[in-house]
Amino acid sequence: MLGFLQGFAYGLFVTCLPWCLVGLANPRLAVPTDNPNRFQVLFRYCLLVPFISMVLWLTSLWGGFGPSLSGWLAGLVAVAVALPVERGWRRWRSRRHQRRLQERLAAEAERQRADRERAAREAGVAELDPARPPVGADELTLALCRVKQQLLDVRRGDLASQVDRFYTRYTHVMELLAARFDKSELAFERSRSLITEVCLGAVDTFTSMAAQARGVMGLDDAYVRRRLTQEGSQLSVEERIALKRRLELIEETDRRLRRLVARNESALTLLDDTAVALARVETGRPQASLATDRALEELRRFIEGAERYSRSERR
């Protein structure tokens, strides 16, 4: 073993000069780092590798002088074998580092988004991002995200804002419901199903709104009105009739959309009534309040008894 080690040290030392010359000509061939330079080549093959070979040679002298041929040959090919191995190891470590960094960044982004969502709910209206639903979103919230994306696709951001209001009311009511009832109670399940039905009806209304808005998405009412106002006398009868019909379609669609918006406003009012009713529900009274009421009743009885005792004494 010591003979093999001694031969390996000799072979390794001999290859330092050729590899150093190759590295000075092209550092990428002799150094496995991503951005090698000639300073790294000089450090590696003038200091590091000779130092390793010297340490191995000194260690092998305990068995006397007798280098083996197999050790010599292994030392000659050691650098050529070690370079691709080290290069692959560095790439694997770099990929692992990038993967862990991306996971940490993704986790941090999710945490910050959850904090922003919670802050938005506390501040007022929480804004839904259809591309990135809230953390832990249920099926109803995902449905609201989908209908909001549909409304945004037809360029009706004014209608999409009502989706945010609906989501805010829904989360508020569900938080009150969870605070007032236990999830195992029948009242909780019944209330949750009714609230979900109301919200699903609103989702259907939003879907209908998106479909109707898509039908007139290519119509510009400002352009039609301007043509009828500025060029009314110059238009032919057929063109004037066509423009008026186009304007009627836009106005009729707007009236239908307003009716659907009013229907959703009624549902929002119902959710507000539900939130107020849940806030007034008392599922249990504190023990301190019961003890106080009982003590006041006992005190009232004692006072009445004391007054009767005082009257009987005067008699």
mmCIF file of C-alpha atoms in Angstrom:
data_model
loop_
_atom_site.group_PDB
_atom_site.id
_atom_site.type_symbol
_atom_site.label_atom_id
_atom_site.label_comp_id
_atom_site.label_asym_id
_atom_site.label_seq_id
_atom_site.Cartn_x
_atom_site.Cartn_y
_atom_site.Cartn_z
ATOM 1 C CA MET A 1 0.000 0.000 0.000
ATOM 2 C CA LEU A 2 2.792 2.432 0.869
ATOM 3 C CA GLY A 3 4.566 1.546 -2.369
ATOM 4 C CA PHE A 4 1.437 2.345 -4.347
ATOM 5 C CA LEU A 5 1.067 5.610 -2.463
ATOM 6 C CA GLN A 6 4.696 6.530 -3.154
ATOM 7 C CA GLY A 7 4.344 5.803 -6.879
ATOM 8 C CA PHE A 8 1.099 7.768 -6.955
ATOM 9 C CA ALA A 9 2.893 10.767 -5.407
ATOM 10 C CA TYR A 10 5.645 10.626 -8.052
ATOM 11 C CA GLY A 11 3.184 10.332 -10.926
ATOM 12 C CA LEU A 12 1.041 13.149 -9.588
ATOM 13 C CA PHE A 13 4.039 15.433 -9.170
ATOM 14 C CA VAL A 14 5.254 14.769 -12.709
ATOM 15 C CA THR A 15 1.883 15.798 -14.224
ATOM 16 C CA CYS A 16 1.861 19.208 -12.514
ATOM 17 C CA LEU A 17 4.014 20.907 -15.161
ATOM 18 C CA PRO A 18 2.074 19.623 -18.245
ATOM 19 C CA TRP A 19 -1.271 20.503 -16.727
ATOM 20 C CA CYS A 20 0.029 23.923 -15.710
ATOM 21 C CA LEU A 21 1.122 24.633 -19.300
ATOM 22 C CA VAL A 22 -2.240 23.441 -20.641
ATOM 23 C CA GLY A 23 -4.070 25.615 -18.111
ATOM 24 C CA LEU A 24 -2.039 28.693 -18.991
ATOM 25 C CA ALA A 25 -2.984 28.191 -22.633
ATOM 26 C CA ASN A 26 -6.672 27.477 -21.869
ATOM 27 C CA PRO A 27 -7.759 27.659 -18.206
ATOM 28 C CA ARG A 28 -11.052 25.852 -18.919
ATOM 29 C CA LEU A 29 -9.171 22.637 -19.727
ATOM 30 C CA ALA A 30 -7.285 22.510 -16.428
ATOM 31 C CA VAL A 31 -9.614 24.123 -13.861
ATOM 32 C CA PRO A 32 -13.170 22.783 -13.254
ATOM 33 C CA THR A 33 -14.655 26.076 -12.006
ATOM 34 C CA ASP A 34 -17.227 28.062 -13.986
ATOM 35 C CA ASN A 35 -15.044 31.090 -14.733
ATOM 36 C CA PRO A 36 -11.432 29.877 -14.449
ATOM 37 C CA ASN A 37 -8.430 32.160 -14.798
ATOM 38 C CA ARG A 38 -4.640 31.713 -14.996
ATOM 39 C CA PHE A 39 -4.181 32.639 -11.348
ATOM 40 C CA GLN A 40 -6.283 29.606 -10.385
ATOM 41 C CA VAL A 41 -4.152 27.469 -12.713
ATOM 42 C CA LEU A 42 -0.918 28.637 -11.051
ATOM 43 C CA PHE A 43 -2.356 28.118 -7.570
ATOM 44 C CA ARG A 44 -3.673 24.662 -8.415
ATOM 45 C CA TYR A 45 -0.655 23.184 -10.253
ATOM 46 C CA CYS A 46 2.205 25.130 -8.670
ATOM 47 C CA LEU A 47 1.068 25.009 -5.034
ATOM 48 C CA LEU A 48 -1.935 22.803 -4.279
ATOM 49 C CA VAL A 49 -1.219 19.640 -6.311
ATOM 50 C CA PRO A 50 2.564 19.658 -5.544
ATOM 51 C CA PHE A 51 1.763 20.070 -1.848
ATOM 52 C CA ILE A 52 -0.621 17.075 -1.965
ATOM 53 C CA SER A 53 1.967 14.945 -3.772
ATOM 54 C CA MET A 54 4.651 15.975 -1.270
ATOM 55 C CA VAL A 55 2.450 15.039 1.686
ATOM 56 C CA LEU A 56 1.657 11.657 0.093
ATOM 57 C CA TRP A 57 5.343 11.012 -0.620
ATOM 58 C CA LEU A 58 6.413 11.872 2.935
ATOM 59 C CA THR A 59 3.659 9.633 4.297
ATOM 60 C CA SER A 60 4.771 6.721 2.108
ATOM 61 C CA LEU A 61 8.401 6.878 3.350
ATOM 62 C CA TRP A 62 7.387 4.928 6.477
ATOM 63 C CA GLY A 63 7.561 1.808 4.355
ATOM 64 C CA GLY A 64 10.937 2.645 2.770
ATOM 65 C CA PHE A 65 11.699 3.569 -0.820
ATOM 66 C CA GLY A 66 9.868 1.393 -3.308
ATOM 67 C CA PRO A 67 7.346 3.075 -5.631
ATOM 68 C CA SER A 68 5.079 0.686 -7.516
ATOM 69 C CA LEU A 69 4.257 0.847 -11.222
ATOM 70 C CA SER A 70 0.520 0.777 -10.612
ATOM 71 C CA GLY A 71 0.798 3.775 -8.290
ATOM 72 C CA TRP A 72 2.903 5.600 -10.847
ATOM 73 C CA LEU A 73 0.326 5.023 -13.597
ATOM 74 C CA ALA A 74 -2.543 6.009 -11.280
ATOM 75 C CA GLY A 75 -0.731 9.260 -10.430
ATOM 76 C CA LEU A 76 -0.290 10.059 -14.133
ATOM 77 C CA VAL A 77 -4.032 9.834 -14.852
ATOM 78 C CA ALA A 78 -5.234 11.189 -11.494
ATOM 79 C CA VAL A 79 -5.698 14.799 -12.673
ATOM 80 C CA ALA A 80 -7.378 13.746 -15.922
ATOM 81 C CA VAL A 81 -9.891 11.646 -13.946
ATOM 82 C CA ALA A 82 -10.382 14.145 -11.127
ATOM 83 C CA LEU A 83 -11.188 17.118 -13.388
ATOM 84 C CA PRO A 84 -14.489 15.805 -14.887
ATOM 85 C CA VAL A 85 -15.502 14.332 -11.519
ATOM 86 C CA GLU A 86 -14.934 17.644 -9.748
ATOM 87 C CA ARG A 87 -16.632 19.534 -12.570
ATOM 88 C CA GLY A 88 -19.721 17.333 -12.285
ATOM 89 C CA TRP A 89 -19.728 17.681 -8.491
ATOM 90 C CA ARG A 90 -19.549 21.462 -8.742
ATOM 91 C CA ARG A 91 -22.420 21.540 -11.229
ATOM 92 C CA TRP A 92 -24.535 19.295 -8.995
ATOM 93 C CA ARG A 93 -23.822 21.490 -5.996
ATOM 94 C CA SER A 94 -24.657 24.616 -8.009
ATOM 95 C CA ARG A 95 -27.979 23.115 -9.159
ATOM 96 C CA ARG A 96 -28.828 22.090 -5.616
ATOM 97 C CA HIS A 97 -27.989 25.568 -4.359
ATOM 98 C CA GLN A 98 -30.157 27.163 -7.063
ATOM 99 C CA ARG A 99 -33.017 24.790 -6.313
ATOM 100 C CA ARG A 100 -32.889 25.516 -2.600
ATOM 101 C CA LEU A 101 -32.640 29.243 -3.284
ATOM 102 C CA GLN A 102 -35.691 29.097 -5.547
ATOM 103 C CA GLU A 103 -37.605 27.136 -2.932
ATOM 104 C CA ARG A 104 -36.742 29.694 -0.264
ATOM 105 C CA LEU A 105 -37.683 32.564 -2.566
ATOM 106 C CA ALA A 106 -40.955 30.873 -3.490
ATOM 107 C CA ALA A 107 -41.767 30.199 0.175
ATOM 108 C CA GLU A 108 -40.930 33.795 1.072
ATOM 109 C CA ALA A 109 -43.046 35.096 -1.805
ATOM 110 C CA GLU A 110 -45.980 32.931 -0.674
ATOM 111 C CA ARG A 111 -45.590 34.175 2.887
ATOM 112 C CA GLN A 112 -45.480 37.802 1.781
ATOM 113 C CA ARG A 113 -48.492 37.282 -0.459
ATOM 114 C CA ALA A 114 -50.404 35.697 2.412
ATOM 115 C CA ASP A 115 -49.462 38.654 4.624
ATOM 116 C CA ARG A 116 -50.630 41.103 1.954
ATOM 117 C CA GLU A 117 -53.900 39.219 1.567
ATOM 118 C CA ARG A 118 -54.465 39.228 5.306
ATOM 119 C CA ALA A 119 -53.602 42.945 5.518
ATOM 120 C CA ALA A 120 -55.938 43.677 2.627
ATOM 121 C CA ARG A 121 -58.767 41.800 4.348
ATOM 122 C CA GLU A 122 -58.122 43.720 7.537
ATOM 123 C CA ALA A 123 -57.942 47.043 5.681
ATOM 124 C CA GLY A 124 -61.146 46.560 3.700
ATOM 125 C CA VAL A 125 -61.540 44.943 0.315
ATOM 126 C CA ALA A 126 -59.135 42.134 -0.532
ATOM 127 C CA GLU A 127 -58.104 42.063 -4.191
ATOM 128 C CA LEU A 128 -58.074 38.685 -5.908
ATOM 129 C CA ASP A 129 -55.277 37.827 -8.310
ATOM 130 C CA PRO A 130 -56.684 35.302 -10.822
ATOM 131 C CA ALA A 131 -53.194 34.175 -11.825
ATOM 132 C CA ARG A 132 -52.219 33.503 -8.208
ATOM 133 C CA PRO A 133 -55.183 32.467 -6.022
ATOM 134 C CA PRO A 134 -54.948 33.039 -2.258
ATOM 135 C CA VAL A 135 -53.033 30.580 -0.127
ATOM 136 C CA GLY A 136 -55.271 27.671 0.888
ATOM 137 C CA ALA A 137 -58.107 28.801 -1.404
ATOM 138 C CA ASP A 138 -61.250 26.651 -1.457
ATOM 139 C CA GLU A 139 -63.331 25.774 -4.513
ATOM 140 C CA LEU A 140 -65.537 28.859 -4.232
ATOM 141 C CA THR A 141 -62.542 31.197 -4.092
ATOM 142 C CA LEU A 142 -61.046 29.493 -7.137
ATOM 143 C CA ALA A 143 -64.358 29.948 -8.946
ATOM 144 C CA LEU A 144 -64.324 33.656 -8.076
ATOM 145 C CA CYS A 145 -60.800 33.896 -9.480
ATOM 146 C CA ARG A 146 -61.943 32.296 -12.721
ATOM 147 C CA VAL A 147 -64.917 34.618 -13.204
ATOM 148 C CA LYS A 148 -62.789 37.640 -12.388
ATOM 149 C CA GLN A 149 -60.335 36.593 -15.088
ATOM 150 C CA GLN A 150 -63.243 36.257 -17.516
ATOM 151 C CA LEU A 151 -64.413 39.782 -16.708
ATOM 152 C CA LEU A 152 -60.891 41.127 -17.105
ATOM 153 C CA ASP A 153 -60.597 39.365 -20.460
ATOM 154 C CA VAL A 154 -63.634 41.292 -21.743
ATOM 155 C CA ARG A 155 -62.152 44.547 -20.380
ATOM 156 C CA ARG A 156 -64.742 45.069 -17.648
ATOM 157 C CA GLY A 157 -62.597 45.933 -14.668
ATOM 158 C CA ASP A 158 -65.535 47.837 -13.160
ATOM 159 C CA LEU A 159 -67.470 44.576 -12.918
ATOM 160 C CA ALA A 160 -64.410 42.630 -11.755
ATOM 161 C CA SER A 161 -64.135 44.876 -8.699
ATOM 162 C CA GLN A 162 -67.448 43.451 -7.469
ATOM 163 C CA VAL A 163 -65.805 40.023 -7.395
ATOM 164 C CA ASP A 164 -63.246 41.377 -4.915
ATOM 165 C CA ARG A 165 -66.034 42.711 -2.720
ATOM 166 C CA PHE A 166 -67.793 39.357 -2.850
ATOM 167 C CA TYR A 167 -64.611 37.530 -1.882
ATOM 168 C CA THR A 168 -64.060 39.914 1.040
ATOM 169 C CA ARG A 169 -67.616 39.451 2.338
ATOM 170 C CA TYR A 170 -67.399 35.689 1.924
ATOM 171 C CA THR A 171 -64.150 35.342 3.895
ATOM 172 C CA HIS A 172 -65.504 37.651 6.605
ATOM 173 C CA VAL A 173 -68.699 35.641 7.015
ATOM 174 C CA MET A 174 -66.813 32.337 7.065
ATOM 175 C CA GLU A 175 -64.448 33.655 9.743
ATOM 176 C CA LEU A 176 -67.426 34.706 11.892
ATOM 177 C CA LEU A 177 -69.102 31.354 11.319
ATOM 178 C CA ALA A 178 -65.972 29.475 12.387
ATOM 179 C CA ALA A 179 -65.686 31.683 15.479
ATOM 180 C CA ARG A 180 -69.305 31.197 16.551
ATOM 181 C CA PHE A 181 -69.822 27.496 15.882
ATOM 182 C CA ASP A 182 -67.761 24.368 16.066
ATOM 183 C CA LYS A 183 -67.125 22.653 12.732
ATOM 184 C CA SER A 184 -68.657 19.448 14.044
ATOM 185 C CA GLU A 185 -71.982 21.144 14.821
ATOM 186 C CA LEU A 186 -74.949 20.779 12.501
ATOM 187 C CA ALA A 187 -75.578 24.537 12.589
ATOM 188 C CA PHE A 188 -72.112 25.186 11.177
ATOM 189 C CA GLU A 189 -72.528 22.788 8.281
ATOM 190 C CA ARG A 190 -76.031 24.065 7.500
ATOM 191 C CA SER A 191 -74.952 27.701 7.571
ATOM 192 C CA ARG A 192 -71.854 27.011 5.511
ATOM 193 C CA SER A 193 -73.856 25.211 2.826
ATOM 194 C CA LEU A 194 -76.368 28.081 2.607
ATOM 195 C CA ILE A 195 -73.607 30.686 2.351
ATOM 196 C CA THR A 196 -71.897 28.611 -0.325
ATOM 197 C CA GLU A 197 -75.125 28.343 -2.306
ATOM 198 C CA VAL A 198 -75.580 32.107 -2.231
ATOM 199 C CA CYS A 199 -72.013 32.663 -3.387
ATOM 200 C CA LEU A 200 -72.285 30.030 -6.125
ATOM 201 C CA GLY A 201 -75.354 31.857 -7.400
ATOM 202 C CA ALA A 202 -73.263 35.019 -7.533
ATOM 203 C CA VAL A 203 -70.556 33.126 -9.459
ATOM 204 C CA ASP A 204 -73.190 32.113 -12.027
ATOM 205 C CA THR A 205 -74.266 35.748 -12.267
ATOM 206 C CA PHE A 206 -70.687 36.854 -12.834
ATOM 207 C CA THR A 207 -70.326 34.227 -15.548
ATOM 208 C CA SER A 208 -73.448 35.538 -17.263
ATOM 209 C CA MET A 209 -72.113 39.080 -16.989
ATOM 210 C CA ALA A 210 -68.852 38.049 -18.658
ATOM 211 C CA ALA A 211 -70.716 36.270 -21.460
ATOM 212 C CA GLN A 212 -72.948 39.260 -22.177
ATOM 213 C CA ALA A 213 -70.057 41.713 -21.997
ATOM 214 C CA ARG A 214 -68.125 39.548 -24.451
ATOM 215 C CA GLY A 215 -70.944 39.910 -26.964
ATOM 216 C CA VAL A 216 -70.490 43.704 -27.209
ATOM 217 C CA MET A 217 -66.758 43.807 -26.504
ATOM 218 C CA GLY A 218 -65.958 44.926 -30.052
ATOM 219 C CA LEU A 219 -68.571 47.700 -30.080
ATOM 220 C CA ASP A 220 -67.490 51.248 -29.254
ATOM 221 C CA ASP A 221 -70.455 53.304 -28.064
ATOM 222 C CA ALA A 222 -68.406 56.524 -28.061
ATOM 223 C CA TYR A 223 -67.571 56.029 -31.729
ATOM 224 C CA VAL A 224 -71.222 55.291 -32.604
ATOM 225 C CA ARG A 225 -72.494 58.341 -30.729
ATOM 226 C CA ARG A 226 -69.861 60.558 -32.336
ATOM 227 C CA ARG A 227 -70.822 59.361 -35.799
ATOM 228 C CA LEU A 228 -74.499 59.933 -35.152
ATOM 229 C CA THR A 229 -73.889 63.378 -33.639
ATOM 230 C CA GLN A 230 -71.245 64.851 -35.940
ATOM 231 C CA GLU A 231 -72.015 63.095 -39.213
ATOM 232 C CA GLY A 232 -75.746 62.469 -38.824
ATOM 233 C CA SER A 233 -76.736 64.599 -41.799
ATOM 234 C CA GLN A 234 -74.107 63.038 -44.047
ATOM 235 C CA LEU A 235 -74.949 59.423 -43.285
ATOM 236 C CA SER A 236 -77.175 57.352 -45.484
ATOM 237 C CA VAL A 237 -80.427 55.934 -44.154
ATOM 238 C CA GLU A 238 -79.071 52.379 -44.024
ATOM 239 C CA GLU A 239 -75.906 53.428 -42.170
ATOM 240 C CA ARG A 240 -77.862 55.534 -39.693
ATOM 241 C CA ILE A 241 -80.216 52.631 -38.997
ATOM 242 C CA ALA A 242 -77.225 50.274 -38.525
ATOM 243 C CA LEU A 243 -75.505 52.667 -36.113
ATOM 244 C CA LYS A 244 -78.679 53.157 -34.096
ATOM 245 C CA ARG A 245 -79.191 49.402 -33.908
ATOM 246 C CA ARG A 246 -75.613 48.994 -32.722
ATOM 247 C CA LEU A 247 -76.202 51.635 -30.057
ATOM 248 C CA GLU A 248 -79.391 49.881 -28.969
ATOM 249 C CA LEU A 249 -77.471 46.625 -28.550
ATOM 250 C CA ILE A 250 -74.892 48.368 -26.350
ATOM 251 C CA GLU A 251 -77.537 50.079 -24.218
ATOM 252 C CA GLU A 252 -79.597 46.887 -23.879
ATOM 253 C CA THR A 253 -76.521 44.956 -22.776
ATOM 254 C CA ASP A 254 -75.659 47.687 -20.259
ATOM 255 C CA ARG A 255 -79.188 47.494 -18.812
ATOM 256 C CA ARG A 256 -78.888 43.729 -18.436
ATOM 257 C CA LEU A 257 -75.491 44.089 -16.822
ATOM 258 C CA ARG A 258 -76.884 46.655 -14.386
ATOM 259 C CA ARG A 259 -79.664 44.245 -13.428
ATOM 260 C CA LEU A 260 -77.113 41.509 -12.821
ATOM 261 C CA VAL A 261 -74.982 43.890 -10.776
ATOM 262 C CA ALA A 262 -78.056 44.763 -8.703
ATOM 263 C CA ARG A 263 -78.716 41.050 -8.161
ATOM 264 C CA ASN A 264 -75.196 40.601 -6.844
ATOM 265 C CA GLU A 265 -75.588 43.670 -4.661
ATOM 266 C CA SER A 266 -78.615 41.996 -3.097
ATOM 267 C CA ALA A 267 -76.489 38.925 -2.429
ATOM 268 C CA LEU A 268 -73.793 41.137 -0.873
ATOM 269 C CA THR A 269 -76.422 42.700 1.384
ATOM 270 C CA LEU A 270 -77.558 39.215 2.377
ATOM 271 C CA LEU A 271 -73.979 38.332 3.311
ATOM 272 C CA ASP A 272 -73.758 41.524 5.367
ATOM 273 C CA ASP A 273 -76.975 40.605 7.172
ATOM 274 C CA THR A 274 -75.561 37.147 7.808
ATOM 275 C CA ALA A 275 -72.365 38.624 9.235
ATOM 276 C CA VAL A 276 -74.317 40.886 11.585
ATOM 277 C CA ALA A 277 -76.566 38.015 12.668
ATOM 278 C CA LEU A 278 -73.569 35.775 13.337
ATOM 279 C CA ALA A 279 -71.889 38.528 15.323
ATOM 280 C CA ARG A 280 -74.962 38.699 17.564
ATOM 281 C CA VAL A 281 -75.137 34.969 18.169
ATOM 282 C CA GLU A 282 -74.100 33.936 21.680
ATOM 283 C CA THR A 283 -73.164 30.278 21.698
ATOM 284 C CA GLY A 284 -71.991 30.374 25.287
ATOM 285 C CA ARG A 285 -71.780 32.779 28.226
ATOM 286 C CA PRO A 286 -68.644 33.248 30.288
ATOM 287 C CA GLN A 287 -68.559 31.581 33.683
ATOM 288 C CA ALA A 288 -67.794 34.905 35.329
ATOM 289 C CA SER A 289 -71.045 36.390 33.993
ATOM 290 C CA LEU A 290 -73.063 33.455 35.336
ATOM 291 C CA ALA A 291 -71.442 33.735 38.725
ATOM 292 C CA THR A 292 -72.063 37.488 38.804
ATOM 293 C CA ASP A 293 -75.759 37.106 37.929
ATOM 294 C CA ARG A 294 -76.164 34.407 40.543
ATOM 295 C CA ALA A 295 -74.420 36.518 43.176
ATOM 296 C CA LEU A 296 -76.614 39.535 42.374
ATOM 297 C CA GLU A 297 -79.748 37.388 42.702
ATOM 298 C CA GLU A 298 -78.609 35.999 46.048
ATOM 299 C CA LEU A 299 -77.750 39.498 47.250
ATOM 300 C CA ARG A 300 -81.186 40.768 46.219
ATOM 301 C CA ARG A 301 -82.859 37.958 48.152
ATOM 302 C CA PHE A 302 -80.698 38.647 51.210
ATOM 303 C CA ILE A 303 -81.635 42.330 51.168
ATOM 304 C CA GLU A 304 -85.333 41.471 50.942
ATOM 305 C CA GLY A 305 -84.932 39.019 53.838
ATOM 306 C CA ALA A 306 -83.036 41.575 55.886
ATOM 307 C CA GLU A 307 -85.821 44.138 55.399
ATOM 308 C CA ARG A 308 -88.451 41.618 56.544
ATOM 309 C CA TYR A 309 -86.296 40.735 59.542
ATOM 310 C CA SER A 310 -86.025 44.405 60.457
ATOM 311 C CA ARG A 311 -89.820 44.915 60.318
ATOM 312 C CA SER A 312 -90.453 41.849 62.452
ATOM 313 C CA GLU A 313 -88.020 43.107 65.068
ATOM 314 C CA ARG A 314 -89.878 46.455 65.298
ATOM 315 C CA ARG A 315 -93.105 44.619 65.944
#
